[in-house]
Short mmCIF file of C-alpha atoms in Angstrom, two decimals:
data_model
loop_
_atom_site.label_atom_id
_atom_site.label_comp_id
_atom_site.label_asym_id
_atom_site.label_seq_id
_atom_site.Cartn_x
_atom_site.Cartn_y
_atom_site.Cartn_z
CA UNK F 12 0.00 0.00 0.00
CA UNK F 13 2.59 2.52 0.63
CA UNK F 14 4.65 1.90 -2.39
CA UNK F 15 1.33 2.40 -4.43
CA UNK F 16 0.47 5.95 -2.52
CA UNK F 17 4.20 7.12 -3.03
CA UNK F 18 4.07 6.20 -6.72
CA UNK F 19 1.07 7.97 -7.40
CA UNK F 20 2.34 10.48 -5.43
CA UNK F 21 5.63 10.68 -7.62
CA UNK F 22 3.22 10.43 -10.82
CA UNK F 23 1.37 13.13 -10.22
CA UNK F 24 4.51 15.32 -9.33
CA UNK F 25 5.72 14.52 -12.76
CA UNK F 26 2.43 15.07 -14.42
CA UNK F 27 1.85 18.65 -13.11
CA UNK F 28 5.81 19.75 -13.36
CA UNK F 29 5.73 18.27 -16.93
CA UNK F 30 2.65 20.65 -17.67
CA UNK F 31 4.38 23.77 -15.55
CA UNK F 32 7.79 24.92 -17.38
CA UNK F 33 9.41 26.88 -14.64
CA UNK F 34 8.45 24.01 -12.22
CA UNK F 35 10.18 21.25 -14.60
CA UNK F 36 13.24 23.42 -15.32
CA UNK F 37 14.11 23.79 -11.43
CA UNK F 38 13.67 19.97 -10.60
CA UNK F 39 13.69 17.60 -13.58
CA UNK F 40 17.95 18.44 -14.57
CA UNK F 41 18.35 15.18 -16.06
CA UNK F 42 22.37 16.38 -17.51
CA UNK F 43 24.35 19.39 -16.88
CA UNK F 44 27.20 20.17 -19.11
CA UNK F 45 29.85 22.68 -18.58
CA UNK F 46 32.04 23.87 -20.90
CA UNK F 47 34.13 26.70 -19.38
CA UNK F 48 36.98 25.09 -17.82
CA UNK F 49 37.72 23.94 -21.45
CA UNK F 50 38.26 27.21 -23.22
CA UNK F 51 40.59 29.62 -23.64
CA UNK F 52 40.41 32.85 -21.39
CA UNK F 53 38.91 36.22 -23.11
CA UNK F 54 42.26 37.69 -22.97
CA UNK F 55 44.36 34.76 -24.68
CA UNK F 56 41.42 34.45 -26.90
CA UNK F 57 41.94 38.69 -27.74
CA UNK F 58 45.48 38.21 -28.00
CA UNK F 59 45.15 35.36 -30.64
CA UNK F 60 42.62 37.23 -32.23
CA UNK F 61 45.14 40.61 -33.05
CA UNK F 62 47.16 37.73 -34.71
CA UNK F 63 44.78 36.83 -37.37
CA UNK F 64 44.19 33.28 -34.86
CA UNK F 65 40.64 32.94 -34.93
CA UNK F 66 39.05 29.87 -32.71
CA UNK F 67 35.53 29.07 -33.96
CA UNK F 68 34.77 25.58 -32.47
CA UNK F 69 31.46 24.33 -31.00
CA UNK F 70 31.89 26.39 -27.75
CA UNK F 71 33.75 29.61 -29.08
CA UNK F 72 33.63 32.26 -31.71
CA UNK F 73 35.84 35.03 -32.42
CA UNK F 74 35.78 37.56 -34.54
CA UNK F 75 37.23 40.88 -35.82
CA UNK F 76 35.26 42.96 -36.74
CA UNK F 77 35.68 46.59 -38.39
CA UNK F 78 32.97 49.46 -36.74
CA UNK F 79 32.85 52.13 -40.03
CA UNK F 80 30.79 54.69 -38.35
CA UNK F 81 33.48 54.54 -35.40
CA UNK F 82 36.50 53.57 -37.41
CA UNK F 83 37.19 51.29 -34.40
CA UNK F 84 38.30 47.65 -35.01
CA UNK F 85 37.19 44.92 -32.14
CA UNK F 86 37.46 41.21 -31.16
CA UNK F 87 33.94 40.03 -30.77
CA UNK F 88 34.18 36.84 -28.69
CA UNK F 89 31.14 34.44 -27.75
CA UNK F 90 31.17 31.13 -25.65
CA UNK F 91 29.28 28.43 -24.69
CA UNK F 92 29.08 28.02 -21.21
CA UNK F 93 26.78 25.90 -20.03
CA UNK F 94 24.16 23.64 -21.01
CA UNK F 95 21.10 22.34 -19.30
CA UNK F 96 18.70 19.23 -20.26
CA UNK F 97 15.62 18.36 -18.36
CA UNK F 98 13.05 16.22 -18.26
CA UNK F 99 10.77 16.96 -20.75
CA UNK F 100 13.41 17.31 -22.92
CA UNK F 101 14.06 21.07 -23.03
CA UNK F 102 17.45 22.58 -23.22
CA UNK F 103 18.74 26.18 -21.40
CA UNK F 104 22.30 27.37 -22.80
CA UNK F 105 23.82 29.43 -21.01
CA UNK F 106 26.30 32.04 -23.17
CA UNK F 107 28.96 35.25 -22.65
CA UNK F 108 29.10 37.41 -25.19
CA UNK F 109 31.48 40.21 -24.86
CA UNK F 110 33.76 42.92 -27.17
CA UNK F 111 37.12 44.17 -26.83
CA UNK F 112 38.13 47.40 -28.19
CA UNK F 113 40.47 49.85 -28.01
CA UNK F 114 41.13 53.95 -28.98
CA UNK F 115 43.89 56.35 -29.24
CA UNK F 116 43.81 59.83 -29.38
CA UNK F 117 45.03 61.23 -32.92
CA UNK F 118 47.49 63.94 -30.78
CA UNK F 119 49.16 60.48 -29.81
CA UNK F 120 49.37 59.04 -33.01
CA UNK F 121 50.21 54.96 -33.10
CA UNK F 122 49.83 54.92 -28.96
CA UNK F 123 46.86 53.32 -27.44
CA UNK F 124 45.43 54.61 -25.10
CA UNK F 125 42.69 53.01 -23.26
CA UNK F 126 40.98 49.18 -24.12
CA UNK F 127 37.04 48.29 -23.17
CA UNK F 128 35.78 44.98 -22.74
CA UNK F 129 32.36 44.98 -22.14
CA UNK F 130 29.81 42.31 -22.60
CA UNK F 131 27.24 40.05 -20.75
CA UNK F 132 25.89 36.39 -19.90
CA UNK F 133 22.83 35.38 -21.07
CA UNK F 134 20.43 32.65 -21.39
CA UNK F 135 18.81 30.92 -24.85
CA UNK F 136 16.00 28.88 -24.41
CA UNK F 137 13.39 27.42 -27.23
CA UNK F 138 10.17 28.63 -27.46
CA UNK F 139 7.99 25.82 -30.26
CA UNK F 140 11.44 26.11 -32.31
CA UNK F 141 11.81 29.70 -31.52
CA UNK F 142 14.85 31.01 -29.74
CA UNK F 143 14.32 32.93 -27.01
CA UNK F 144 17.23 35.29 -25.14
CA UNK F 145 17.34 36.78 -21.43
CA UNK F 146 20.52 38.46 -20.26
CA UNK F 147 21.26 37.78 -16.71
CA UNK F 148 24.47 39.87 -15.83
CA UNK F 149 26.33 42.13 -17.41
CA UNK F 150 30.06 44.18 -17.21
CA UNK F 151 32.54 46.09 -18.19
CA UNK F 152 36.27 46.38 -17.57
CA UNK F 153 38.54 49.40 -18.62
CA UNK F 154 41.94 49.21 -19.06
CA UNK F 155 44.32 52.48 -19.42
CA UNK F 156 47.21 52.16 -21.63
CA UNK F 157 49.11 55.15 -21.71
CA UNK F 158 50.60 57.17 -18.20
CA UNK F 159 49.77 60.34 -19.78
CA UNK F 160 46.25 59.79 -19.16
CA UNK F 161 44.12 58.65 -16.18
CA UNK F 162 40.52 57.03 -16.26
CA UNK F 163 37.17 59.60 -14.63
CA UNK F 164 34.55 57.81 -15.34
CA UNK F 165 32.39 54.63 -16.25
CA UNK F 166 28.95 53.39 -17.01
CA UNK F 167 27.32 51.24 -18.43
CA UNK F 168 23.62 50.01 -19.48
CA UNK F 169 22.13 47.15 -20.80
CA UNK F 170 18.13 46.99 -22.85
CA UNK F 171 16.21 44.16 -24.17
CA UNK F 172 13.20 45.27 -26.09
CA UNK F 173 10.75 44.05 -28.79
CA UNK F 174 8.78 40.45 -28.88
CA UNK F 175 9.40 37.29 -26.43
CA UNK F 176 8.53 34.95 -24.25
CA UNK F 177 7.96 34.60 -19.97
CA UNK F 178 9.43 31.57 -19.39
CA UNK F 179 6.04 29.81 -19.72
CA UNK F 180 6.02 30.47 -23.06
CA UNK F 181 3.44 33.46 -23.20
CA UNK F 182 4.12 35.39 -26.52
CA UNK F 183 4.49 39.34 -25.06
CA UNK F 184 6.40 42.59 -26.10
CA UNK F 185 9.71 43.07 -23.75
CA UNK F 186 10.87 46.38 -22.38
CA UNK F 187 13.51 45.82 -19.98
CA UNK F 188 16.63 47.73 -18.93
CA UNK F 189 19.28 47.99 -16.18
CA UNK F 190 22.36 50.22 -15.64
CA UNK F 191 25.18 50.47 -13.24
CA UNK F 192 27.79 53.53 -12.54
CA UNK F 193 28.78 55.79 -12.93
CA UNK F 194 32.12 55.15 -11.44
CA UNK F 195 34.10 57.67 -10.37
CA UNK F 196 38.27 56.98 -11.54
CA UNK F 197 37.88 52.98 -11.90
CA UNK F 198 40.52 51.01 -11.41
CA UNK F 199 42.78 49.80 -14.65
CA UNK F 200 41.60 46.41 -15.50
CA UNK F 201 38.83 46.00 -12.74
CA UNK F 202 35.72 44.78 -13.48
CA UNK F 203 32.27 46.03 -12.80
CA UNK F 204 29.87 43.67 -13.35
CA UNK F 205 25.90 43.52 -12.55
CA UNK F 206 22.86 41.28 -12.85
CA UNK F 207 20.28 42.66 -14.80
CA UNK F 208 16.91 41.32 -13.05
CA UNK F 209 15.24 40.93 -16.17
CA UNK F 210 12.60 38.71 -16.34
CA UNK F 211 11.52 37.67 -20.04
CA UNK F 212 13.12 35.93 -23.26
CA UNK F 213 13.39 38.36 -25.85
CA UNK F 214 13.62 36.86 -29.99
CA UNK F 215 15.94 39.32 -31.59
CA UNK F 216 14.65 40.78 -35.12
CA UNK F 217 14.47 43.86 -37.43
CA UNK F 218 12.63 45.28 -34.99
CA UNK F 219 13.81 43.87 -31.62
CA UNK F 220 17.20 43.96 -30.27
CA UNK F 221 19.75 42.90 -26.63
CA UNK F 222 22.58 44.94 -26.31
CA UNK F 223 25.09 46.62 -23.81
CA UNK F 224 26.89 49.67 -23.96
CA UNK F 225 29.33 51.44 -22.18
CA UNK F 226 30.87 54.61 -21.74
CA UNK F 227 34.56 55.10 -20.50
CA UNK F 228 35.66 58.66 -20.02
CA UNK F 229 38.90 59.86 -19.11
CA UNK F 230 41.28 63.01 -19.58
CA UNK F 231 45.27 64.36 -20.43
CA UNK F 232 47.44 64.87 -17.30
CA UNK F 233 48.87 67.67 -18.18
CA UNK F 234 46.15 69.38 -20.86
CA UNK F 235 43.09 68.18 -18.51
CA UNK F 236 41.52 67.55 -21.54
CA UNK F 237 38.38 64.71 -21.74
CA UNK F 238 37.73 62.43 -23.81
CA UNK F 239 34.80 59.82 -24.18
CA UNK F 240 35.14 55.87 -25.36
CA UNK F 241 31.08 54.50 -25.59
CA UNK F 242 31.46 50.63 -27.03
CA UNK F 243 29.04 48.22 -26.83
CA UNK F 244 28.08 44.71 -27.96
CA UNK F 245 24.73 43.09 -28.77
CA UNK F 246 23.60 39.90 -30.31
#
């Protein structure tokens, strides 16, 4: 008698987490796969990248890509993190996604000056063969260069807007946004990272987009004058 109450009392569990998403993703993990101790760090991957070594593998993709309304040439660099399977058969991935750039000011001809790598993690989840994106966290890490300058400021936002998905699958428009900073004289090469809070899976189109930006400001010792470095990345 009391294996036949806990068995239907297992059965139904299934049955009603099977029919609730949220419920099935937080208890059915039938494999978790993690892929980051694998890779290469961001900064090795950079590195390689200035060298015309581009690793595009199932986990990782570089790129380098040329910004014509900036004239600013980056490493784009995207990785597979981890990846969850449950139950019912549904995956989550979760992904980083983050650029490197860098600038230098045209009085300083062939010295760089300051480099940006900002980015953020994010989720993609399927939605009836739709993909579906929600960024979780998101940073930014400035980096000066050149002693002649020193770093002021940074900030840094993140927006997901346009069409998605609640993680039940409801179809709904998304309007969600975060920010953090700004900072007053950051540390070189200290990162300032966030979660975003956001709540929905947004499916990137024409009209739709998830994307970070950040601004990094900073001025001439001895001129005092400012200048401003906003980069972003997006999917």
């Amino acid at each position: 008698m009391k294996f036949k109450v806990l068995y239907s009392f297992f059965a139904f569990l299934i049955f009603f987490c099977l029919g609730n998403t949220a419920s099935a993703s937080s208890i059915f993990v039938v494999s978790e796969e993690y892929y980051e101790e694998d890779q290469l760090d961001d900064d090795t991957l950079y590195e390689m990248a200035l060298q015309g070594e581009l690793v595009n593998n199932k986990h990782t993709q570089v790129e380098v890509i040329y910004d014509e309304e900036t004239e600013i040439e980056f490493v784009k660099i995207k990785k597979l993190l981890t990846k969850s399977t449950y139950i019912t058969g549904d995956t989550n991935e979760h992904y980083s996604i983050l650029a490197i750039g860098t600038k230098e000011e045209t009085e300083d001809s062939g010295s760089i000056t300051v480099r940006l790598k900002v980015g953020f993690n994010y989720d993609k989840k399927d939605f009836d063969g739709v993909s579906g994106y929600k960024a979780t966290s998101f940073y930014a890490t400035p980096t000066l260069l050149d002693s002649k300058f020193k770093l002021t400021s940074l900030s840094q936002d993140i927006t997901a807007s346009g069409m998605g998905y609640t993680s039940g699958g409801t179809k709904r428009f998304i309007s969600e946004d975060n920010d953090q900073g700004p900072f007053t004289n950051p540390a070189s090469g200290a990162m300032k990272s966030k979660n975003t809070g956001f709540l929905y899976y947004l499916t990137p189109n024409d009209g739709s987009g998830l994307g970070t930006k950040a601004t990094l400001k900073y001025t001439r010792t001895d001129t005092g004058t400012s200048y401003s470095f906003p980069f972003g990345v997006g999917l």
